[in-house]
Coordinates of C-alpha atoms in Angstrom, one line a residue:
X1399 CA 74.5 94.5 89.3
X1400 CA 74.3 98.2 91.1
X1401 CA 76.7 101.2 90.9
X1402 CA 76.9 103.7 94.0
X1403 CA 78.6 107.0 93.5
X1404 CA 79.6 108.5 96.7
X1405 CA 79.9 112.4 97.4
X1406 CA 78.7 112.7 100.8
X1407 CA 82.4 114.1 102.2
X1408 CA 82.5 117.4 103.7
X1409 CA 86.2 118.1 103.1
X1410 CA 86.0 122.1 103.7
X1411 CA 89.7 123.0 102.5
X1412 CA 89.4 123.4 99.1
X1413 CA 85.9 125.1 99.6
X1414 CA 87.3 127.5 101.8
X1415 CA 90.2 128.4 99.7
X1416 CA 88.3 128.9 96.8
X1417 CA 86.1 131.1 98.7
X1418 CA 88.9 132.9 100.2
X1419 CA 91.3 133.4 97.1
X1420 CA 91.8 136.8 96.3
X1421 CA 92.7 136.3 92.4
X1422 CA 89.5 136.3 91.3
X1423 CA 89.9 133.5 89.0
X1424 CA 87.7 130.7 90.9
X1425 CA 84.7 133.0 92.3
X1426 CA 82.5 131.2 90.1
X1427 CA 83.3 128.2 92.1
X1428 CA 82.4 129.5 95.4
X1429 CA 80.1 127.0 97.0
X1430 CA 80.0 124.4 94.4
X1431 CA 80.6 120.9 95.5
X1432 CA 83.8 119.3 95.0
X1433 CA 82.7 116.6 92.3
X1434 CA 80.7 119.1 90.2
X1435 CA 83.9 121.0 89.9
X1436 CA 85.9 121.3 86.6
X1437 CA 87.7 118.0 85.7
X1438 CA 89.6 117.2 82.5
X1439 CA 88.7 119.0 79.4
X1440 CA 86.4 121.1 81.1
X1441 CA 84.0 118.5 82.1
X1442 CA 82.5 118.3 85.5
X1443 CA 84.1 115.5 87.4
X1444 CA 80.8 113.8 88.3
X1445 CA 79.8 114.1 84.7
X1446 CA 82.7 111.8 83.8
X1447 CA 81.5 109.1 86.2
X1448 CA 78.1 109.6 85.1
X1449 CA 79.0 109.0 81.5
X1450 CA 81.4 106.1 82.7
X1451 CA 78.9 104.1 84.9
X1452 CA 75.6 104.9 82.7
X1453 CA 75.4 101.5 81.0
X1454 CA 72.1 99.8 81.6
X1455 CA 73.6 96.2 80.0
X1456 CA 75.8 96.5 83.0
X1457 CA 73.9 98.2 85.8
X1458 CA 70.5 97.6 86.5
X1459 CA 70.7 101.0 88.8
X1460 CA 72.6 103.7 89.9
X1461 CA 72.8 105.5 93.2
X1462 CA 74.4 108.9 94.3
X1463 CA 74.9 109.4 97.9
X1464 CA 75.6 112.7 99.1
X1465 CA 75.0 114.9 102.4
X1466 CA 72.0 117.4 103.4
X1467 CA 74.5 120.6 102.9
X1468 CA 75.0 120.0 99.2
X1469 CA 71.8 117.7 98.3
X1470 CA 70.2 120.7 96.3
X1471 CA 73.0 121.0 94.2
X1472 CA 73.0 117.4 93.1
X1473 CA 69.5 117.2 93.0
X1474 CA 69.6 120.0 90.0
X1475 CA 72.9 118.4 88.5
X1476 CA 70.5 115.1 88.2
X1477 CA 67.8 116.9 86.7
X1478 CA 69.9 118.7 84.0
X1479 CA 72.0 115.2 83.6
X1480 CA 69.1 112.6 82.9
X1481 CA 70.1 111.1 86.4
X1482 CA 66.7 109.8 88.3
X1483 CA 66.4 112.4 90.7
X1484 CA 64.8 109.6 93.1
X1485 CA 68.2 107.9 93.2
X1486 CA 70.1 110.7 95.2
X1487 CA 70.2 109.4 98.5
X1488 CA 70.6 112.3 101.3
X1489 CA 72.6 110.9 104.3
X1490 CA 71.3 113.7 106.6
X1491 CA 74.6 115.0 107.6
X1492 CA 75.4 118.8 107.6
X1493 CA 79.3 119.0 108.7
X1494 CA 82.4 117.4 109.1
X1495 CA 81.6 116.7 112.7
X1496 CA 78.1 115.0 112.0
X1497 CA 79.2 112.8 108.9
X1498 CA 78.6 109.2 108.8
X1499 CA 81.7 108.0 107.3
X1500 CA 82.1 106.4 103.6
X1501 CA 81.2 102.7 104.9
X1502 CA 78.0 104.0 106.7
X1503 CA 76.9 106.0 103.7
X1504 CA 77.2 102.8 101.5
X1505 CA 75.2 100.9 104.1
X1506 CA 72.7 103.4 104.1
X1507 CA 71.9 103.1 100.5
X1508 CA 71.7 99.3 100.6
X1509 CA 69.3 99.2 103.6
X1510 CA 67.2 101.9 102.4
X1511 CA 66.9 101.0 99.0
X1512 CA 67.0 97.2 99.9
X1513 CA 69.8 96.4 97.8
X1514 CA 70.7 92.5 97.0
X1515 CA 73.3 92.6 94.5
X1516 CA 76.9 93.2 94.0
X1517 CA 77.9 96.6 93.8
X1518 CA 80.5 98.9 92.3
X1519 CA 81.6 101.8 94.8
X1520 CA 83.1 104.8 93.0
X1521 CA 84.2 108.3 94.6
X1522 CA 82.3 110.7 92.4
X1523 CA 84.9 113.6 93.4
X1524 CA 87.6 111.8 92.1
X1525 CA 89.9 113.0 89.2
X1526 CA 90.7 110.4 86.3
X1527 CA 93.7 111.2 84.3
X1528 CA 92.0 108.9 81.2
X1529 CA 89.4 110.1 79.7
X1530 CA 88.7 107.0 78.0
X1531 CA 88.1 104.7 80.9
X1532 CA 86.2 101.2 79.9
X1533 CA 84.1 99.8 83.1
X1534 CA 82.9 96.9 81.1
X1535 CA 86.6 95.2 81.4
X1536 CA 86.8 96.0 85.4
X1537 CA 83.3 93.9 85.6
X1538 CA 84.1 91.1 83.2
X1539 CA 87.8 90.9 85.6
X1540 CA 85.5 91.0 88.6
X1541 CA 83.3 88.4 87.5
X1542 CA 86.0 86.2 86.6
X1543 CA 87.4 86.2 90.1
X1544 CA 86.1 84.4 93.5
X1545 CA 86.2 87.6 95.5
X1546 CA 86.1 91.4 95.9
X1547 CA 87.9 93.5 93.8
X1548 CA 90.0 96.8 94.1
X1549 CA 91.3 99.1 91.5
X1550 CA 94.9 100.4 91.7
X1551 CA 97.3 102.3 90.0
X1552 CA 100.9 102.8 90.0
X1553 CA 101.8 106.3 91.4
X1554 CA 103.8 108.8 89.8
X1555 CA 107.2 109.7 91.5
X1556 CA 105.7 112.9 92.8
X1557 CA 103.2 111.0 95.0
X1558 CA 104.0 110.0 98.4
X1559 CA 103.0 106.4 99.7
X1560 CA 101.8 108.1 103.1
X1561 CA 98.7 109.8 101.5
X1562 CA 97.4 106.7 99.8
X1563 CA 96.1 103.3 100.2
X1564 CA 98.5 100.9 99.4
X1565 CA 98.2 97.4 98.1
X1566 CA 100.7 94.5 97.6
X1567 CA 99.1 92.2 94.8
X1568 CA 100.5 88.8 93.9
X1569 CA 101.3 89.0 90.0
X1570 CA 100.2 85.3 89.1
X1571 CA 96.8 85.2 91.0
X1572 CA 96.2 89.0 91.2
X1573 CA 95.1 88.5 95.0
X1574 CA 95.9 91.4 97.5
X1575 CA 98.0 90.1 100.2
X1576 CA 98.2 93.3 102.4
X1577 CA 96.8 96.5 102.3
X1578 CA 98.5 99.5 104.1
X1579 CA 96.4 102.6 104.6
X1580 CA 98.6 105.6 104.2
X1581 CA 101.8 103.8 105.5
X1582 CA 105.0 105.7 106.8
X1583 CA 108.2 105.4 104.5
X1584 CA 109.8 102.0 104.6
X1585 CA 106.8 99.8 105.6
X1586 CA 106.3 98.6 101.9
X1587 CA 108.2 98.7 98.6
X1588 CA 105.0 98.7 96.8
X1589 CA 104.0 101.9 94.6
X1590 CA 100.5 100.6 93.9
X1591 CA 97.8 102.8 95.1
X1592 CA 94.1 101.7 95.6
X1593 CA 91.2 104.3 94.9
X1594 CA 87.8 104.6 95.8
X1595 CA 86.5 102.2 93.1
X1596 CA 85.7 98.6 94.2
X1597 CA 83.5 95.9 93.8
X1598 CA 81.6 94.1 96.1
X1599 CA 79.8 90.9 95.9
X1600 CA 76.4 90.7 97.7
X1601 CA 77.5 88.1 100.3
X1602 CA 80.4 90.5 101.5
X1603 CA 78.1 93.4 102.1
X1604 CA 77.3 92.0 105.8
X1605 CA 81.0 92.3 106.4
X1606 CA 80.2 96.1 106.7
X1607 CA 77.8 96.1 109.6
X1608 CA 80.1 93.8 111.2
X1609 CA 82.9 96.7 110.6
X1610 CA 80.4 99.7 111.7
X1611 CA 80.3 98.2 115.1
X1612 CA 83.6 97.9 115.4
X1613 CA 84.1 101.6 114.4
X1614 CA 81.7 103.6 116.4
X1615 CA 83.6 106.9 115.6
X1616 CA 83.2 108.1 111.9
X1617 CA 86.4 109.2 111.4
X1618 CA 87.4 105.3 111.3
X1619 CA 84.7 104.1 108.9
X1620 CA 86.9 104.7 106.3
X1621 CA 87.4 102.3 103.2
X1622 CA 91.2 102.2 103.6
X1623 CA 90.8 101.1 107.2
X1624 CA 87.8 98.5 106.0
X1625 CA 90.3 97.0 103.6
X1626 CA 92.9 96.9 106.5
X1627 CA 90.5 94.9 108.3
X1628 CA 88.8 92.8 105.4
X1629 CA 92.1 91.8 103.9
X1630 CA 94.8 91.5 106.8
X1631 CA 92.7 90.5 109.7
X1632 CA 89.8 88.3 108.1
X1633 CA 92.3 87.2 105.4
X1634 CA 89.2 87.4 103.0
X1635 CA 90.1 87.1 99.0
X1636 CA 90.1 90.4 97.7
X1637 CA 91.6 90.7 94.6
X1638 CA 93.4 93.6 92.4
X1639 CA 93.3 95.1 88.9
X1640 CA 95.5 97.8 87.6
X1641 CA 94.4 100.8 85.5
X1642 CA 97.3 102.5 83.3
X1643 CA 96.5 105.8 84.4
X1644 CA 96.3 108.3 87.6
X1645 CA 93.6 109.1 90.3
X1646 CA 93.6 111.6 92.6
X1647 CA 90.9 112.4 95.5
X1648 CA 90.2 115.9 95.6
X1649 CA 88.0 115.3 99.1
X1650 CA 90.7 116.7 101.4
X1651 CA 93.0 118.2 98.8
X1652 CA 93.4 122.4 98.6
X1653 CA 93.3 124.7 95.9
X1654 CA 97.1 124.4 94.7
X1655 CA 96.5 120.5 94.6
X1656 CA 93.4 120.6 92.5
X1657 CA 94.9 122.7 90.2
X1658 CA 98.2 121.3 89.9
X1659 CA 96.8 117.5 89.2
X1660 CA 93.9 119.4 87.0
X1661 CA 96.7 120.7 84.9
X1662 CA 99.4 117.8 85.2
X1663 CA 96.3 115.2 83.8
X1664 CA 95.3 117.8 81.0
X1665 CA 98.2 118.5 80.5
X1666 CA 99.1 114.5 79.5
X1667 CA 96.4 114.4 77.7
X1668 CA 96.9 117.2 75.3
X1669 CA 100.7 116.6 74.7
X1670 CA 100.9 115.6 71.3
X1671 CA 97.6 113.6 70.7
X1672 CA 98.1 112.8 67.3
X1673 CA 101.8 112.2 67.5
X1674 CA 102.4 108.2 66.0
X1675 CA 104.6 106.0 68.0
X1676 CA 107.3 104.6 66.1
X1677 CA 108.8 101.6 67.0
X1678 CA 111.6 99.2 66.0
X1679 CA 113.0 95.8 66.7
X1680 CA 115.8 94.4 65.0
X1681 CA 117.0 91.2 63.1
X1682 CA 119.3 88.8 65.3
X1683 CA 122.2 86.4 64.5
X1684 CA 122.6 83.5 66.6
X1685 CA 126.2 83.3 67.6
X1686 CA 126.3 80.1 69.3
X1687 CA 124.4 77.4 70.7
X1688 CA 121.5 77.7 68.5
X1689 CA 119.2 75.9 67.9
X1690 CA 119.0 74.4 71.5
X1691 CA 117.2 77.2 72.4
X1692 CA 113.8 75.2 72.0
X1693 CA 115.7 72.0 73.6
X1694 CA 116.8 73.4 77.3
X1695 CA 119.7 74.7 75.9
X1696 CA 122.1 77.4 76.3
X1697 CA 122.6 80.4 73.1
X1698 CA 124.2 83.5 72.8
X1699 CA 122.7 86.1 69.9
X1700 CA 122.9 89.7 68.8
X1701 CA 120.5 92.3 67.5
X1702 CA 122.2 93.9 64.6
X1703 CA 121.2 97.3 63.0
X1704 CA 121.7 96.3 59.3
X1705 CA 117.8 94.9 59.5
X1706 CA 114.9 95.7 61.4
X1707 CA 111.2 95.9 61.7
X1708 CA 109.4 99.1 62.2
X1709 CA 105.5 99.6 63.2
X1710 CA 103.8 102.7 63.7
X1711 CA 101.1 103.3 65.8
X1712 CA 98.5 106.7 65.4
X1713 CA 95.3 107.1 67.4
X1714 CA 92.5 106.8 65.1
X1715 CA 88.3 106.4 65.3
X1716 CA 88.2 102.8 64.5
X1717 CA 90.9 100.1 64.8
X1718 CA 92.8 99.7 61.4
X1719 CA 95.6 97.4 60.5
X1720 CA 96.9 98.7 57.3
X1721 CA 98.4 95.7 54.7
X1722 CA 102.2 96.3 53.4
X1723 CA 102.1 97.3 49.9
X1724 CA 105.2 94.4 49.1
X1725 CA 104.4 91.6 51.7
X1726 CA 100.5 92.0 51.7
X1727 CA 99.7 92.6 48.2
X1728 CA 96.3 93.0 46.9
X1729 CA 96.9 94.1 43.6
X1730 CA 98.7 92.8 40.9
X1731 CA 100.2 93.9 37.4
X1732 CA 98.7 90.3 36.0
X1733 CA 97.9 86.9 36.5
X1734 CA 101.3 86.0 36.0
X1735 CA 102.8 88.5 38.4
X1736 CA 100.4 86.9 41.1
X1737 CA 101.8 83.6 39.9
X1738 CA 105.4 84.5 40.5
X1739 CA 104.8 86.6 43.8
X1740 CA 103.1 84.2 45.6
X1741 CA 105.1 80.9 44.5
X1742 CA 108.3 82.8 45.8
X1743 CA 106.9 84.5 48.8
X1744 CA 104.0 82.5 49.6
X1745 CA 100.5 84.0 51.1
X1746 CA 101.3 85.0 54.6
X1747 CA 102.5 88.3 55.0
X1748 CA 102.9 90.9 58.0
X1749 CA 99.4 91.7 58.5
X1750 CA 98.4 88.6 60.2
X1751 CA 101.2 89.3 62.8
X1752 CA 99.7 92.9 63.5
X1753 CA 96.3 91.3 64.2
X1754 CA 97.3 88.1 66.2
X1755 CA 99.5 90.7 68.7
X1756 CA 96.9 92.3 69.0
X1757 CA 94.3 90.0 70.0
X1758 CA 96.9 88.5 72.1
X1759 CA 97.8 91.8 73.7
X1760 CA 94.0 92.4 74.7
X1761 CA 93.7 88.7 76.1
X1762 CA 97.1 89.0 78.0
X1763 CA 95.7 92.4 79.7
X1764 CA 92.4 90.7 80.5
X1765 CA 94.0 87.9 82.2
X1766 CA 96.3 90.2 84.3
X1767 CA 93.7 92.6 85.3
X1768 CA 94.7 95.4 83.5
X1769 CA 91.7 97.8 82.3
X1770 CA 92.8 98.7 78.7
X1771 CA 91.4 102.3 77.5
X1772 CA 88.6 102.5 74.7
X1773 CA 90.8 104.1 72.0
X1774 CA 91.5 103.0 68.8
X1775 CA 94.6 103.3 66.5
X1776 CA 96.1 102.7 63.1
X1777 CA 99.0 100.1 62.8
X1778 CA 101.2 99.8 60.0
X1779 CA 104.7 98.3 59.7
X1780 CA 107.6 98.3 57.4
X1781 CA 110.9 95.7 57.2
X1782 CA 113.8 95.4 55.6
X1783 CA 114.5 91.9 57.1
X1784 CA 115.2 89.5 54.2
X1785 CA 112.3 87.0 54.4
X1786 CA 112.7 82.9 54.9
X1787 CA 116.5 83.4 55.7
X1788 CA 116.0 82.7 59.5
X1789 CA 116.7 86.4 60.7
X1790 CA 113.7 86.3 63.2
X1791 CA 111.7 88.7 60.5
X1792 CA 108.3 87.6 61.7
X1793 CA 109.1 88.0 65.6
X1794 CA 110.7 91.6 64.8
X1795 CA 107.4 92.6 63.5
X1796 CA 105.7 91.1 66.6
X1797 CA 108.1 92.7 69.0
X1798 CA 107.7 96.4 67.5
X1799 CA 103.9 96.3 67.6
X1800 CA 104.1 94.8 71.2
X1801 CA 106.4 97.8 72.0
X1802 CA 104.0 100.4 70.3
X1803 CA 100.7 98.9 72.2
X1804 CA 102.6 99.0 75.4
X1805 CA 103.2 102.7 75.0
X1806 CA 99.8 103.4 73.8
X1807 CA 98.1 101.8 76.6
X1808 CA 100.9 102.8 79.1
X1809 CA 101.8 99.6 79.9
X1810 CA 105.0 99.3 82.2
X1811 CA 107.7 96.8 82.7
X1812 CA 106.3 96.1 85.6
X1813 CA 103.1 95.0 84.0
X1814 CA 104.9 93.0 81.4
X1815 CA 108.7 92.1 82.4
X1816 CA 111.1 91.4 79.7
X1817 CA 111.2 87.7 80.4
X1818 CA 107.5 87.6 80.0
X1819 CA 107.5 89.7 77.1
X1820 CA 109.6 87.2 75.5
X1821 CA 107.4 84.5 76.1
X1822 CA 104.4 86.5 75.0
X1823 CA 106.1 87.1 71.4
X1824 CA 106.6 83.5 71.1
X1825 CA 103.2 82.6 72.0
X1826 CA 101.7 84.9 69.3
X1827 CA 103.6 82.7 66.9
X1828 CA 103.3 79.4 68.4
X1829 CA 99.9 79.6 69.7
X1830 CA 98.0 82.1 67.3
X1831 CA 100.2 81.6 63.8
X1832 CA 101.4 77.7 64.6
X1833 CA 105.0 78.9 63.6
X1834 CA 107.8 76.6 64.7
X1835 CA 110.2 78.8 66.9
X1836 CA 112.0 79.0 70.0
X1837 CA 112.7 81.4 72.6
X1838 CA 115.8 82.7 71.8
X1839 CA 115.1 85.1 69.0
X1840 CA 112.3 86.5 71.0
X1841 CA 114.4 87.3 74.2
X1842 CA 117.3 88.9 72.1
X1843 CA 115.0 91.1 70.7
X1844 CA 113.4 91.9 74.1
X1845 CA 116.6 92.8 75.4
X1846 CA 118.6 93.7 72.5
X1847 CA 122.2 93.9 72.0
X1848 CA 124.3 90.8 72.9
X1849 CA 122.9 88.4 75.2
X1850 CA 123.8 85.4 76.8
X1851 CA 120.4 82.9 78.0
X1852 CA 120.0 79.8 79.7
X1853 CA 117.0 77.8 79.2
X1854 CA 117.5 75.0 81.5
X1855 CA 114.5 72.8 82.2
X1856 CA 115.0 73.4 86.0
X1857 CA 115.0 77.3 85.3
X1858 CA 111.9 77.2 82.9
X1859 CA 109.7 74.5 85.3
X1860 CA 110.5 76.9 88.0
X1861 CA 109.7 80.5 86.6
X1862 CA 108.5 80.0 83.2
X1863 CA 111.8 81.6 81.6
X1864 CA 115.5 81.4 81.4
X1865 CA 118.4 83.0 82.9
X1866 CA 119.0 86.0 80.5
X1867 CA 122.2 88.3 80.9
X1868 CA 123.1 90.9 78.5
X1869 CA 127.0 91.0 77.6
X1870 CA 129.6 93.7 77.1
X1871 CA 129.5 94.8 73.4
X1872 CA 132.6 96.9 73.3
X1873 CA 135.5 96.0 70.7
X1874 CA 133.2 93.4 69.3
X1875 CA 135.2 91.7 66.1
X1876 CA 134.0 92.1 62.7
X1877 CA 131.1 89.4 62.1
X1878 CA 129.6 88.9 58.5
X1879 CA 126.5 87.8 57.1
X1880 CA 125.4 86.5 53.9
X1881 CA 122.3 85.0 52.8
X1882 CA 120.7 83.1 49.6
X1883 CA 118.7 85.7 47.5
X1884 CA 116.1 83.2 46.7
X1885 CA 116.0 80.8 50.0
X1886 CA 113.3 78.1 50.7
X1887 CA 111.1 78.4 53.8
X1888 CA 113.3 78.3 56.5
X1889 CA 111.2 76.6 58.8
X1890 CA 111.6 73.4 57.0
X1891 CA 115.1 73.0 58.9
X1892 CA 113.5 72.2 62.1
X1893 CA 112.9 68.6 60.5
X1894 CA 111.8 66.0 62.9
X1895 CA 114.4 66.9 65.6
X1896 CA 111.4 68.2 68.2
X1897 CA 109.8 64.7 67.9
X1898 CA 113.3 62.5 68.3
X1899 CA 114.3 64.6 71.1
X1900 CA 110.7 64.3 73.0
X1901 CA 111.4 60.5 72.5
X1902 CA 114.4 60.7 74.5
X1903 CA 116.9 59.7 71.6
X1904 CA 120.3 59.7 73.3
X1905 CA 121.9 61.3 70.2
X1906 CA 119.8 64.3 70.2
X1907 CA 120.0 64.8 73.9
X1908 CA 123.8 64.6 74.1
X1909 CA 123.7 67.1 70.9
X1910 CA 121.8 69.4 72.9
X1911 CA 123.9 69.4 76.0
X1912 CA 126.7 69.9 73.5
X1913 CA 125.3 73.0 72.2
X1914 CA 125.2 74.5 75.6
X1915 CA 128.8 73.7 76.6
X1916 CA 129.7 75.2 73.7
X1917 CA 128.0 78.3 74.7
X1918 CA 129.7 78.5 78.1
X1919 CA 132.9 78.4 76.2
X1920 CA 131.6 81.2 74.1
X1921 CA 130.7 83.2 76.6
X1922 CA 134.0 83.1 78.4
X1923 CA 135.7 83.6 74.9
X1924 CA 133.9 86.9 74.6
X1925 CA 134.6 88.2 78.2
X1926 CA 138.3 87.3 77.5
X1927 CA 138.1 88.7 73.9
X1928 CA 139.6 85.5 72.6
X1929 CA 138.4 85.9 69.2
X1930 CA 140.2 82.7 67.7
X1931 CA 138.9 81.0 70.1
X1932 CA 135.4 81.9 69.5
X1933 CA 135.8 81.4 65.6
X1934 CA 136.9 77.7 66.7
X1935 CA 133.6 77.3 68.6
X1936 CA 131.4 78.9 65.8
X1937 CA 132.8 76.0 63.4
X1938 CA 132.3 73.3 66.2
X1939 CA 128.7 74.6 66.5
X1940 CA 128.0 74.5 62.7
X1941 CA 129.6 70.9 62.1
X1942 CA 127.4 69.6 65.6
X1943 CA 124.2 70.8 64.0
X1944 CA 125.2 69.5 60.9
X1945 CA 125.7 65.7 62.2
X1946 CA 122.4 65.7 64.3
X1947 CA 120.0 67.5 61.4
X1948 CA 121.9 65.8 58.7
X1949 CA 122.9 67.4 55.5
X1950 CA 119.5 66.8 53.7
X1951 CA 117.8 68.9 56.3
X1952 CA 120.3 71.7 56.4
X1953 CA 119.7 71.9 52.4
X1954 CA 122.1 72.5 49.3
X1955 CA 122.2 76.5 49.7
X1956 CA 123.3 76.5 53.5
X1957 CA 125.9 73.8 52.9
X1958 CA 127.3 75.7 49.4
X1959 CA 127.5 79.1 51.8
X1960 CA 129.2 77.4 54.6
X1961 CA 132.1 75.5 52.2
X1962 CA 132.5 78.9 50.7
X1963 CA 133.2 80.4 53.9
X1964 CA 135.7 77.5 54.9
X1965 CA 137.5 78.4 51.5
X1966 CA 139.0 81.7 52.8
X1967 CA 139.6 80.4 56.3
X1968 CA 136.5 82.0 58.2
X1969 CA 134.5 80.5 60.8
X1970 CA 130.9 80.0 60.0
X1971 CA 127.5 78.7 61.2
X1972 CA 123.8 79.2 60.7
X1973 CA 122.5 82.5 62.3
X1974 CA 119.0 81.2 62.5
X1975 CA 116.9 78.4 61.2
X1976 CA 118.2 78.4 57.2
X1977 CA 118.9 80.5 54.4
X1978 CA 121.9 82.6 56.0
X1979 CA 125.3 82.4 57.3
X1980 CA 127.4 84.4 59.8
X1981 CA 130.6 84.1 60.3
X1982 CA 133.7 85.5 61.7
X1983 CA 137.0 86.1 59.4
X1984 CA 139.8 87.6 61.5
X1985 CA 142.1 87.8 58.3
X1986 CA 140.9 91.3 56.8
X1987 CA 142.1 90.4 53.5
X1988 CA 140.8 87.5 53.1
X1989 CA 137.6 89.1 54.4
X1990 CA 137.4 91.4 51.4
X1991 CA 137.9 88.4 48.7
X1992 CA 135.4 86.3 50.4
X1993 CA 132.8 89.3 49.9
X1994 CA 133.5 89.4 46.1
X1995 CA 132.9 85.5 46.3
X1996 CA 130.0 85.3 47.9
X1997 CA 128.5 88.2 45.7
X1998 CA 129.8 86.3 42.3
X1999 CA 127.7 83.5 43.8
X2000 CA 124.6 85.2 44.0
X2001 CA 124.6 85.7 47.6
X2002 CA 123.9 89.0 49.4
X2003 CA 126.9 89.6 51.6
X2004 CA 127.4 92.5 54.5
X2005 CA 129.7 93.4 57.6
X2006 CA 127.3 93.2 60.6
X2007 CA 126.9 96.2 62.5
X2008 CA 125.8 95.1 66.1
X2009 CA 123.0 97.0 67.8
X2010 CA 124.0 98.1 70.9
X2011 CA 120.8 99.6 72.9
X2012 CA 122.5 101.6 75.8
X2013 CA 124.9 103.5 72.7
X2014 CA 121.6 104.1 70.7
X2015 CA 119.6 105.6 73.6
X2016 CA 122.3 108.4 74.1
X2017 CA 121.9 109.1 70.2
X2018 CA 118.1 109.1 70.6
X2019 CA 117.6 106.0 68.0
X2020 CA 114.3 104.1 67.9

């Protein structure tokens, strides 16, 4: 593969303004070519790109195309930076009037050096906000697609579409469906801006000659017009890859814009570089409908602030996953201590969740055409969510880890929308760790708050996710939660229901339909603030689950907690897969008595504090 750096433009605005600046701040830059101006961190702009592409395991050769006016500058730069001087190509132009145009410059080096290979084309005078750019990811993605590749980024609010080449990209195939060169406002909703960073297959290079014949004027021989012609008219397959960073071509900008973007990108780089990223995800309780989420049913669940998982990410030289001192023990007081801890908690702590999330995240970004920077980090986690009681402790750690990774690598909600994020978290558990799970927990931990979820087969088949609606959390009644101090593995509670459902057993199919009907009734009861009816529906949910799963599957501990709650007239059901119960007692005096009874029975009891994301964001909570 060949890399070609283009620095042959004759943009005179910036050079003239530097020459005429009367502050004296830029006298030392008079006559300096744009690509040799200072970039991020004081490094020359072209130095950054040369360091990025100077990879012999990827490129067999790198060429630099410049003009006659600035040729001597780049020749000396090449000598000082171990760039092969013989690969600096002079296009012969000396002014803006006799310039060849970007496409003609590219064709010049291809023909004069008899190149017969795929090429990467990059503008060497382009500011890149991210100085840890990894070009190998771009090449891998390009080789996985049957066409050309355009790099794009999501514009900042201050940037105008009319100053950029705008791409419209199919999110599933990553194919660029439309290219608009500097469109006027209203022509497209896309804010994805193409930059002069392309991968072109050798079989497509011949198209440039056809384009040049159609465009005799050098001012029209731009990459923007080339891609408009190739994508919109010839309809060749061209794909897009997103870099979660910003780019600015300084070829035609003035001094104020150059200094503005240089300062902006430098400030972004320096802002709290070592400040840790800390993210939380909360435990959840299924209020109604569960466990039908794994069977095309409907549920309502709520995130609770009583329990959470917290993940901390900080940039580091190498990638480090820190074991939790309690959940991932590596040191024990004695062999008996090891025996007791292993018997009660098993061998699977949270470290595997961090590792699996990181692995899946890299895989997801690679497949979705999102290039990640070459930055390393240290990850550690903490959690107070009780283990093995069905409160979504594992998915909370995964969800919090994903939040940290998205912030660190600047992955936006557009890159990883909330419904897809829930699917991602589930796939970490089911595909990587073989944990039996459904979508409910992951959805409510992504959306947070009180969420109605419809997982109907039609929705799941058509769009790959359900219909998720955040509900009003104001004036909720006092739900309570109790759980066993020494639970068994909650995963056993699922028993053989899935096999029975897949085989078409009518009793199971009807039960899942009934769970969905209870959920719709509960949704209306919550909207109407009819807490008595909601309590009745919660009881029906428990009895329906008991009838289809059987008492042996639910387990004696869960049944004893449910029976104890009923003695005090409280609604009760399982909030998850087992090991805990959630309830609604509208009689405050009996609620106090019930708390004492649960504690005397050796259970942990608490009043639920709902986690309201909108209220928390106002208070500045994580």
